[in-house]
Amino acid sequence: DDVYAFELKEAETKDLVPIRAWVVITVGVVNPRKALYAVNKWLEAVVNRLSGRLRELVGQYEFAEIIKLAEPEPKTGGRGERRGLSEELTDGTGKDVAWLRRNYGIDVKKIQFFSVDTVADEVKQGAEQVFISQQAGLAEEKKAAGDKKASETRGAGEAARFDLLLTALLKKGV
């Protein structure tokens, strides 16, 4: 048996939390001829087949339940092993697993969530970047407004100075 990991993207839980999860699958090739000749890139085909179904199944659970599936389950001796998907998830992928075995000669023995993250972290970082950009733009606008006011003040001062100079020259009769 071999173990492979893939990233499950664009999945959304029942309570509408967008998540990104690392899924670990344990597979064995039971029919090498089918694995080599029935499909081009059998591992990619297995991942694609399971990804779609896992996205649907994630949508049946709330975020807290999904996180619980990714937590290590304590074992004797203090070592923890990642919990496999619950019976419902395994049953939910059962038709796909049977199809993969029948058509590609691949036996999917175990499906596990290794880690689960919310996409909200990325959204938050993006929002922070937008906010920083907006604040920088506002600071530039304030600086430009300040520069304009300073220029107007200097201009008004120069005009007053010329008026005084002109008045003094006119008094002298020049």
XYZ file of C-alpha atoms in Angstrom:
174
model
C 0.000 0.000 0.000
C 1.075 3.567 -0.701
C 0.075 6.796 1.002
C -0.571 9.979 -0.960
C -1.619 13.465 0.101
C -3.535 16.044 -1.866
C -5.071 19.420 -1.184
C -8.856 19.646 -1.216
C -9.639 23.184 -2.370
C -12.852 25.162 -2.650
C -14.829 23.071 -0.178
C -17.577 24.618 1.934
C -19.064 23.235 5.133
C -22.741 22.998 6.014
C -22.444 26.243 8.020
C -20.925 27.915 4.908
C -17.313 28.078 6.127
C -14.934 27.858 3.152
C -12.123 25.423 3.924
C -8.946 24.030 2.460
C -7.973 20.564 3.681
C -5.066 18.214 3.213
C -6.390 14.735 2.584
C -4.284 11.613 2.951
C -5.339 8.466 1.125
C -3.968 4.967 1.441
C -4.235 3.095 -1.833
C -3.075 -0.134 -3.328
C -2.854 -1.194 -6.947
C -4.808 -4.452 -7.238
C -4.808 -4.632 -11.027
C -1.595 -3.147 -12.480
C -2.825 -3.620 -16.049
C -5.888 -1.427 -15.459
C -3.847 1.105 -13.465
C -1.390 1.458 -16.349
C -3.577 1.107 -19.411
C -7.172 1.940 -18.436
C -6.311 5.473 -17.380
C -3.608 8.020 -18.032
C -2.040 9.128 -14.718
C -4.043 6.907 -12.387
C -3.163 8.854 -9.217
C -4.414 12.128 -10.698
C -7.610 10.380 -11.794
C -8.142 8.962 -8.285
C -7.572 12.365 -6.671
C -9.948 14.071 -9.107
C -12.648 11.461 -8.554
C -12.381 11.632 -4.762
C -12.000 15.437 -4.585
C -15.375 16.111 -6.114
C -17.109 13.638 -3.840
C -15.265 14.850 -0.727
C -16.331 18.440 -1.494
C -19.951 17.288 -1.526
C -19.503 15.347 1.700
C -17.787 18.267 3.470
C -20.926 20.262 2.719
C -22.939 17.840 4.853
C -20.948 18.633 8.017
C -20.441 21.737 10.109
C -16.961 23.202 10.460
C -16.548 21.949 14.060
C -17.295 18.374 12.922
C -14.748 18.605 10.101
C -12.090 19.936 12.493
C -12.815 17.040 14.852
C -12.166 14.578 12.020
C -8.710 16.112 11.520
C -7.698 15.871 15.206
C -5.389 13.032 16.259
C -7.131 10.242 18.087
C -5.218 9.173 21.182
C -3.782 5.665 21.134
C -2.201 3.650 23.875
C 1.358 4.677 24.634
C 0.622 8.365 24.109
C 1.008 8.267 20.330
C -1.785 9.662 18.229
C -2.882 8.561 14.803
C -4.908 10.728 12.484
C -8.504 9.681 12.588
C -9.859 8.305 9.314
C -13.030 9.771 7.885
C -16.123 8.721 9.762
C -18.184 5.752 8.634
C -20.582 8.077 6.814
C -17.771 9.677 4.800
C -16.288 6.298 3.964
C -19.741 5.055 2.987
C -20.289 8.287 1.061
C -17.247 7.629 -1.096
C -18.042 3.932 -1.315
C -19.508 4.093 -4.823
C -16.482 6.041 -6.040
C -14.086 3.649 -4.296
C -15.820 0.647 -5.879
C -15.772 2.382 -9.278
C -12.028 3.094 -8.961
C -11.335 -0.539 -8.079
C -13.494 -1.889 -10.901
C -12.309 0.504 -13.636
C -8.758 1.490 -12.672
C -7.628 -1.443 -10.517
C -6.985 0.879 -7.549
C -8.139 -0.034 -4.046
C -8.649 3.022 -1.808
C -8.260 1.634 1.697
C -8.252 4.710 3.887
C -9.182 8.386 3.561
C -8.093 10.842 6.248
C -8.079 14.567 6.823
C -4.567 15.562 7.833
C -5.186 19.264 8.329
C -8.031 21.698 7.804
C -7.713 25.470 7.440
C -10.297 28.099 6.799
C -9.946 30.106 3.657
C -11.097 33.034 5.810
C -7.457 33.526 6.869
C -6.548 34.287 3.264
C -9.596 36.518 2.885
C -8.587 38.355 6.052
C -5.049 38.891 4.724
C -6.451 40.162 1.437
C -8.792 42.538 3.268
C -5.874 43.810 5.354
C -3.911 44.514 2.179
C -6.863 46.414 0.706
C -7.206 48.412 3.939
C -3.498 49.263 3.961
C -3.708 50.369 0.338
C -6.761 52.498 1.076
C -5.041 54.100 4.070
C -1.973 54.860 1.952
C -4.246 56.460 -0.657
C -5.978 58.556 2.009
C -2.618 59.644 3.404
C -1.526 60.740 -0.076
C -4.808 62.657 -0.533
C -4.319 64.397 2.828
C -0.735 65.249 1.918
C -1.852 66.611 -1.453
C -4.618 68.643 0.226
C -2.070 69.958 2.746
C 0.370 70.806 -0.046
C -2.427 72.608 -1.916
C -3.378 74.621 1.189
C 0.280 75.476 1.841
C 0.667 76.579 -1.762
C -2.470 78.716 -1.534
C -1.225 80.241 1.713
C 2.175 81.008 0.153
C 0.420 82.456 -2.880
C -1.811 84.645 -0.704
C 1.258 85.804 1.253
C 3.110 86.671 -1.933
C 0.070 88.590 -3.227
C -0.155 90.546 0.037
C 3.591 91.299 -0.146
C 3.262 92.591 -3.722
C 0.254 94.740 -2.675
C 2.306 96.260 0.140
C 5.254 96.848 -2.190
C 3.018 98.396 -4.829
C 1.340 100.641 -2.244
C 4.738 101.786 -0.926
C 5.958 102.508 -4.435
C 2.817 104.458 -5.269
C 3.204 106.544 -2.083
C 6.755 107.444 -3.143
C 5.473 108.375 -6.583
C 7.385 105.908 -8.550
